[in-house]
Short mmCIF file of C-alpha atoms and ligand atoms in Angstrom, two decimals:
data_model
loop_
_atom_site.label_atom_id
_atom_site.label_comp_id
_atom_site.label_asym_id
_atom_site.label_seq_id
_atom_site.Cartn_x
_atom_site.Cartn_y
_atom_site.Cartn_z
CA UNK A 29 111.07 103.48 119.83
CA UNK A 30 108.47 105.19 117.66
CA UNK A 31 107.65 103.24 114.53
CA UNK A 32 107.73 104.93 111.14
CA UNK A 33 104.37 105.19 109.48
CA UNK A 34 103.57 104.25 105.91
CA UNK A 35 100.79 105.46 103.67
CA UNK A 36 98.70 102.63 102.25
CA UNK A 37 95.42 102.58 100.37
CA UNK A 38 94.20 99.02 100.79
CA UNK A 39 94.72 95.68 102.45
CA UNK A 40 93.19 92.75 100.60
CA UNK A 41 93.01 89.25 102.06
CA UNK A 42 92.70 85.90 100.27
CA UNK A 43 94.44 86.85 97.03
CA UNK A 44 95.58 83.93 94.85
CA UNK A 45 97.11 85.85 91.93
CA UNK A 46 100.00 87.69 93.50
CA UNK A 47 102.54 85.05 94.45
CA UNK A 48 102.38 81.47 95.70
CA UNK A 49 99.40 80.25 97.73
CA UNK A 50 96.85 82.39 99.54
CA UNK A 51 98.13 85.87 100.27
CA UNK A 52 97.36 89.16 101.95
CA UNK A 53 98.03 92.14 99.70
CA UNK A 54 99.14 95.49 101.06
CA UNK A 55 98.93 98.43 98.64
CA UNK A 56 101.45 101.22 99.19
CA UNK A 57 100.20 104.66 98.11
CA UNK A 58 102.44 106.76 95.86
CA UNK A 59 104.02 105.94 92.50
CA UNK A 60 106.54 107.76 90.27
CA UNK A 61 104.94 106.30 87.12
CA UNK A 62 101.71 107.32 85.42
CA UNK A 63 100.87 104.34 83.20
CA UNK A 64 98.06 105.33 80.88
CA UNK A 65 96.19 102.09 81.60
CA UNK A 66 96.71 102.12 85.40
CA UNK A 67 93.80 100.38 87.14
CA UNK A 68 94.72 101.71 90.58
CA UNK A 69 94.86 105.48 90.02
CA UNK A 70 94.03 106.00 93.70
CA UNK A 71 97.49 104.55 94.41
CA UNK A 72 99.40 107.15 92.42
CA UNK A 73 99.48 110.24 94.64
CA UNK A 74 101.47 110.01 97.87
CA UNK A 75 98.78 111.62 100.01
CA UNK A 76 95.28 110.73 101.19
CA UNK A 77 92.49 111.83 98.87
CA UNK A 78 88.73 111.63 98.64
CA UNK A 79 86.88 109.76 95.90
CA UNK A 80 83.35 110.87 95.01
CA UNK A 81 81.13 108.22 93.41
CA UNK A 82 78.48 110.37 91.78
CA UNK A 83 76.20 107.41 90.96
CA UNK A 84 75.63 106.66 94.65
CA UNK A 85 74.95 110.29 95.61
CA UNK A 86 71.32 111.25 96.36
CA UNK A 87 72.18 114.99 96.69
CA UNK A 88 71.14 114.89 100.35
CA UNK A 89 73.56 117.80 101.06
CA UNK A 90 74.91 116.35 104.31
CA UNK A 91 78.51 116.59 103.06
CA UNK A 92 77.97 120.18 101.90
CA UNK A 93 76.89 121.17 105.39
CA UNK A 94 79.86 119.64 107.25
CA UNK A 95 82.81 120.30 104.97
CA UNK A 96 85.10 122.71 106.89
CA UNK A 97 87.06 123.64 103.78
CA UNK A 98 84.16 124.67 101.56
CA UNK A 99 85.25 122.03 99.06
CA UNK A 100 81.72 120.74 98.40
CA UNK A 101 79.06 123.08 97.03
CA UNK A 102 75.56 122.78 95.77
CA UNK A 103 75.13 124.27 92.31
CA UNK A 104 71.79 124.09 90.51
CA UNK A 105 70.77 121.20 92.76
CA UNK A 106 73.93 119.26 91.98
CA UNK A 107 76.88 118.49 94.24
CA UNK A 108 80.15 119.99 93.04
CA UNK A 109 83.42 118.84 94.60
CA UNK A 110 86.55 121.00 94.38
CA UNK A 111 89.42 118.63 95.11
CA UNK A 112 91.89 121.50 95.30
CA UNK A 113 90.18 122.85 98.41
CA UNK A 114 89.79 119.44 100.09
CA UNK A 115 92.17 118.70 102.98
CA UNK A 116 91.17 115.02 103.22
CA UNK A 117 89.83 115.40 106.76
CA UNK A 118 87.27 112.66 106.08
CA UNK A 119 84.30 114.45 107.72
CA UNK A 120 82.15 114.18 104.60
CA UNK A 121 82.90 110.48 104.33
CA UNK A 122 81.60 109.90 107.85
CA UNK A 123 78.28 111.67 107.27
CA UNK A 124 77.48 110.34 103.80
CA UNK A 125 74.60 107.86 104.17
CA UNK A 126 75.23 106.25 100.77
CA UNK A 127 78.96 105.51 100.73
CA UNK A 128 79.28 107.97 97.86
CA UNK A 129 82.48 109.36 99.37
CA UNK A 130 85.55 107.37 100.22
CA UNK A 131 88.80 108.42 101.85
CA UNK A 132 91.71 106.61 100.21
CA UNK A 133 95.03 106.57 101.99
CA UNK A 134 95.74 105.94 105.66
CA UNK A 135 98.89 106.26 107.70
CA UNK A 136 99.67 103.02 109.51
CA UNK A 137 102.53 101.42 111.40
CA UNK A 138 104.08 98.11 110.44
CA UNK A 139 102.45 96.55 113.51
CA UNK A 140 99.02 97.77 112.32
CA UNK A 141 99.51 95.90 109.07
CA UNK A 142 100.99 92.81 110.66
CA UNK A 143 97.93 92.52 112.88
CA UNK A 144 95.88 92.04 109.69
CA UNK A 145 98.45 89.83 107.98
CA UNK A 146 98.78 87.50 110.97
CA UNK A 147 95.03 86.72 110.89
CA UNK A 148 95.58 84.34 107.97
CA UNK A 149 98.62 82.42 109.18
CA UNK A 150 96.81 79.10 108.92
CA UNK A 151 95.97 79.77 105.24
CA UNK A 152 99.59 80.66 104.49
CA UNK A 153 100.79 77.50 106.20
CA UNK A 154 98.42 75.28 104.23
CA UNK A 155 98.89 76.96 100.84
CA UNK A 156 102.49 78.20 100.94
CA UNK A 157 101.16 81.78 100.82
CA UNK A 158 102.07 84.92 102.71
CA UNK A 159 102.33 88.69 102.36
CA UNK A 160 102.55 90.57 99.04
CA UNK A 161 103.33 94.27 98.96
CA UNK A 162 102.21 96.15 95.85
CA UNK A 163 100.82 99.54 95.09
CA UNK A 164 101.33 102.19 93.86
CA UNK A 165 105.04 101.61 94.02
CA UNK A 166 106.33 99.85 97.17
CA UNK A 167 109.84 101.27 96.76
CA UNK A 168 108.43 104.81 96.97
CA UNK A 169 108.35 104.16 100.75
CA UNK A 170 111.39 101.94 100.93
CA UNK A 171 112.11 102.38 104.67
CA UNK A 172 108.59 101.40 105.57
CA UNK A 173 108.69 98.57 103.03
CA UNK A 174 111.94 97.24 104.46
CA UNK A 175 110.62 97.27 108.02
CA UNK A 176 107.37 95.59 107.02
CA UNK A 177 109.14 92.80 105.15
CA UNK A 178 111.73 92.33 107.88
CA UNK A 179 109.07 91.98 110.56
CA UNK A 180 107.04 89.61 108.40
CA UNK A 181 110.11 87.41 108.09
CA UNK A 182 110.46 87.46 111.91
CA UNK A 183 107.14 85.60 111.88
CA UNK A 184 108.41 83.30 109.11
CA UNK A 185 105.86 84.74 106.66
CA UNK A 186 106.64 84.28 102.95
CA UNK A 187 107.08 87.71 101.33
CA UNK A 188 106.53 88.97 97.79
CA UNK A 189 106.87 92.42 96.21
CA UNK A 190 105.21 93.76 93.05
CA UNK A 191 107.24 96.66 91.73
CA UNK A 192 108.26 98.64 88.67
CA UNK A 193 111.83 98.74 90.07
CA UNK A 194 111.84 102.41 89.14
CA UNK A 195 113.95 103.25 92.17
CA UNK A 196 117.47 104.16 93.11
CA UNK A 197 119.64 101.06 92.62
CA UNK A 198 121.38 101.48 95.96
CA UNK A 199 118.06 101.06 97.82
CA UNK A 200 117.33 97.65 96.33
CA UNK A 201 119.61 95.20 98.15
CA UNK A 202 118.51 96.36 101.64
CA UNK A 203 114.90 95.58 100.76
CA UNK A 204 115.63 92.40 98.82
CA UNK A 205 117.23 90.78 101.90
CA UNK A 206 113.68 90.25 103.14
CA UNK A 207 111.97 89.35 99.83
CA UNK A 208 111.21 85.73 98.85
CA UNK A 209 109.42 86.41 95.57
CA UNK A 210 109.60 89.30 93.11
CA UNK A 211 107.34 90.59 90.31
CA UNK A 212 108.64 93.32 88.00
CA UNK A 213 106.79 94.85 85.03
CA UNK A 214 108.27 95.57 81.63
CA UNK A 215 105.81 97.87 79.89
CA UNK A 216 107.77 98.83 76.79
CA UNK A 217 111.29 98.16 75.57
CA UNK A 218 111.73 101.51 73.81
CA UNK A 219 112.77 104.21 76.32
CA UNK A 220 111.05 107.02 74.39
CA UNK A 221 107.78 105.12 74.04
CA UNK A 222 108.05 104.02 77.68
CA UNK A 223 108.32 107.69 78.63
CA UNK A 224 105.19 108.50 76.62
CA UNK A 225 103.20 105.65 78.14
CA UNK A 226 104.33 105.89 81.76
CA UNK A 227 105.93 109.30 82.24
CA UNK A 228 109.42 107.87 82.83
CA UNK A 229 112.15 106.19 80.77
CA UNK A 230 112.72 102.45 81.19
CA UNK A 231 116.53 102.59 81.43
CA UNK A 232 116.64 102.54 85.23
CA UNK A 233 114.07 99.71 85.33
CA UNK A 234 115.97 97.49 82.89
CA UNK A 235 119.28 98.17 84.66
CA UNK A 236 117.70 97.30 87.99
CA UNK A 237 116.26 94.04 86.65
CA UNK A 238 119.73 93.06 85.48
CA UNK A 239 121.14 94.17 88.84
CA UNK A 240 118.85 92.00 91.02
CA UNK A 241 119.69 88.96 88.90
CA UNK A 242 123.42 89.51 88.59
CA UNK A 243 123.82 90.29 92.29
CA UNK A 244 121.95 87.08 93.14
CA UNK A 245 119.28 89.01 95.07
CA UNK A 246 116.54 86.68 93.79
CA UNK A 247 116.65 83.22 92.20
CA UNK A 248 115.03 82.08 88.92
CA UNK A 249 112.20 80.20 90.65
CA UNK A 250 111.18 83.28 92.58
CA UNK A 251 111.31 85.96 89.91
CA UNK A 252 108.53 86.81 87.46
CA UNK A 253 108.53 89.49 84.79
CA UNK A 254 105.06 90.77 83.98
CA UNK A 255 104.13 92.34 80.65
CA UNK A 256 100.86 94.27 80.44
CA UNK A 257 99.32 93.63 77.02
CA UNK A 258 97.63 96.79 75.80
CA UNK A 259 96.33 96.24 72.25
CA UNK A 260 97.63 98.76 69.72
CA UNK A 261 99.77 100.36 72.40
CA UNK A 262 102.52 97.88 73.29
CA UNK A 263 101.58 94.53 71.74
CA UNK A 264 103.24 95.02 68.33
CA UNK A 265 105.81 92.44 67.25
CA UNK A 266 108.66 94.93 67.39
CA UNK A 267 108.10 95.65 71.07
CA UNK A 268 107.43 92.03 72.04
CA UNK A 269 110.58 90.98 70.18
CA UNK A 270 112.60 93.68 71.93
CA UNK A 271 111.32 92.56 75.34
CA UNK A 272 112.08 88.92 74.54
CA UNK A 273 115.62 89.84 73.49
CA UNK A 274 116.14 91.67 76.76
CA UNK A 275 114.81 88.69 78.72
CA UNK A 276 117.00 86.21 76.87
CA UNK A 277 120.05 88.39 77.59
CA UNK A 278 119.56 87.93 81.35
CA UNK A 279 121.83 85.62 83.32
CA UNK A 280 119.10 83.06 83.90
CA UNK A 281 115.76 82.16 82.36
CA UNK A 282 112.95 84.23 83.88
CA UNK A 283 109.27 83.28 83.92
CA UNK A 284 106.85 85.73 82.32
CA UNK A 285 103.23 86.53 83.11
CA UNK A 286 101.04 88.47 80.70
CA UNK A 287 98.53 90.96 82.06
CA UNK A 288 95.75 91.58 79.51
CA UNK A 289 94.38 95.11 79.45
CA UNK A 290 91.07 95.62 81.28
CA UNK A 291 88.98 98.59 82.26
CA UNK A 292 87.97 97.62 85.80
CA UNK A 293 89.62 100.74 87.20
CA UNK A 294 88.05 103.19 84.72
CA UNK A 295 85.27 104.38 87.04
CA UNK A 296 87.85 105.34 89.66
CA UNK A 297 89.20 108.14 87.46
CA UNK A 298 85.84 109.87 87.46
CA UNK A 299 85.59 109.41 91.25
CA UNK A 300 88.99 111.08 91.55
CA UNK A 301 87.90 113.93 89.28
CA UNK A 302 90.32 112.90 86.52
CA UNK A 303 89.95 111.96 82.87
CA UNK A 304 90.65 108.36 81.86
CA UNK A 305 94.02 108.69 80.09
CA UNK A 306 93.25 106.14 77.36
CA UNK A 307 89.81 107.50 76.47
CA UNK A 308 91.17 109.40 73.45
CA UNK A 309 92.87 106.27 72.10
CA UNK A 310 89.93 104.59 70.38
CA UNK A 311 92.12 101.82 68.94
CA UNK A 312 92.68 100.31 72.41
CA UNK A 313 90.42 97.37 73.24
CA UNK A 314 90.08 94.65 75.85
CA UNK A 315 91.90 91.72 74.22
CA UNK A 316 89.69 88.67 73.63
CA UNK A 317 91.10 85.19 74.22
CA UNK A 318 92.08 84.74 70.54
CA UNK A 319 94.14 87.94 70.68
CA UNK A 320 96.00 86.78 73.78
CA UNK A 321 96.64 83.37 72.21
CA UNK A 322 98.35 85.09 69.26
CA UNK A 323 100.53 87.12 71.64
CA UNK A 324 101.40 83.99 73.63
CA UNK A 325 102.25 82.05 70.46
CA UNK A 326 104.49 84.85 69.21
CA UNK A 327 106.36 85.24 72.49
CA UNK A 328 106.69 81.49 72.92
CA UNK A 329 108.16 81.22 69.40
CA UNK A 330 110.84 83.67 70.57
CA UNK A 331 111.71 81.41 73.52
CA UNK A 332 109.84 83.32 76.25
CA UNK A 333 108.51 81.05 79.02
CA UNK A 334 105.00 82.24 79.80
CA UNK A 335 103.59 80.79 82.99
CA UNK A 336 100.01 82.09 83.09
CA UNK A 337 98.63 80.81 79.79
S1 SF4 B 427 87.48 115.32 103.19
FE1 SF4 B 427 87.08 117.09 104.53
S2 SF4 B 427 87.79 118.86 103.34
FE2 SF4 B 427 87.60 117.16 101.90
S3 SF4 B 427 85.59 117.39 101.00
FE3 SF4 B 427 85.40 115.99 102.75
S4 SF4 B 427 84.86 117.26 104.50
FE4 SF4 B 427 85.61 118.62 102.89
S1 SF4 B 428 76.47 113.12 101.80
FE1 SF4 B 428 76.80 111.57 100.22
S2 SF4 B 428 74.81 111.27 99.29
FE2 SF4 B 428 74.69 113.18 100.47
S3 SF4 B 428 75.18 114.78 98.96
FE3 SF4 B 428 77.09 114.21 99.96
S4 SF4 B 428 78.00 112.62 98.63
FE4 SF4 B 428 75.84 112.83 98.08
#
């Protein structure tokens, strides 16, 4: 039987931050959210695309000569890339001598991925690690996700999923049958502000968090809520208090991880020909340790159990 193919944009081995032990991370491409601070913008669109890293380009013109779509032109000695004309054939990537062009997004079968994942079985066994599927949004390709997790479990590999849970509720239990560990983000408690910051309301997300707990689809030891801390965007007391009230209303006590804002993905926006969404918000900053300590102290005083202090 022909296997379904999934679109991924990265496989990363030896991760120690995305679930127990040493893990292999698979990044699914495509996401219904557009978080303003997203550090993986190459994971948002559900199609392959080409990134152009201008700093590495020596204007050698090789890509201009081979592009069959006329998407790359030379103008006043500079290379100009029209993404709208690009069909992601990858020809320019192959000829570029400086790795200034990168094709992100490849269609793979579950067996293709498992071949990579199985390479580190001895590390998983020693560390209690396994496979983590993130993105992008893993549920945006739920059939592929389900098959990948099911097959991983056939090899007794521990499985984790990092998701926004912005997905149809009736798709969740089929996937969760094969999930050992779950991370879900809460980005803002106010649905209107959530819409402004991510492009979608949070109602479905909060309902789905309650659903996975109340249906017993994941236990308290294996469920982590993550809160990105974006100074002057979502770290005000009103929002943190609202999130803590939601968490304390859940059927069991959930562990929380805080994700401090960083700008490691900023250069990728330029490579994708897009503006960095937070560049107009000058009040945003990378939170220093003292700032995070204040956030931790406040949340802890509200009864939130933070596990990555
Ligand atoms: S991926 Fe193909 S179509 Fe796109 S710029 Fe490169 S050569 Fe041209
Ligand atoms: S092939 Fe690479 S280095 Fe040469 S012009 Fe194109 S992007 Fe620049």
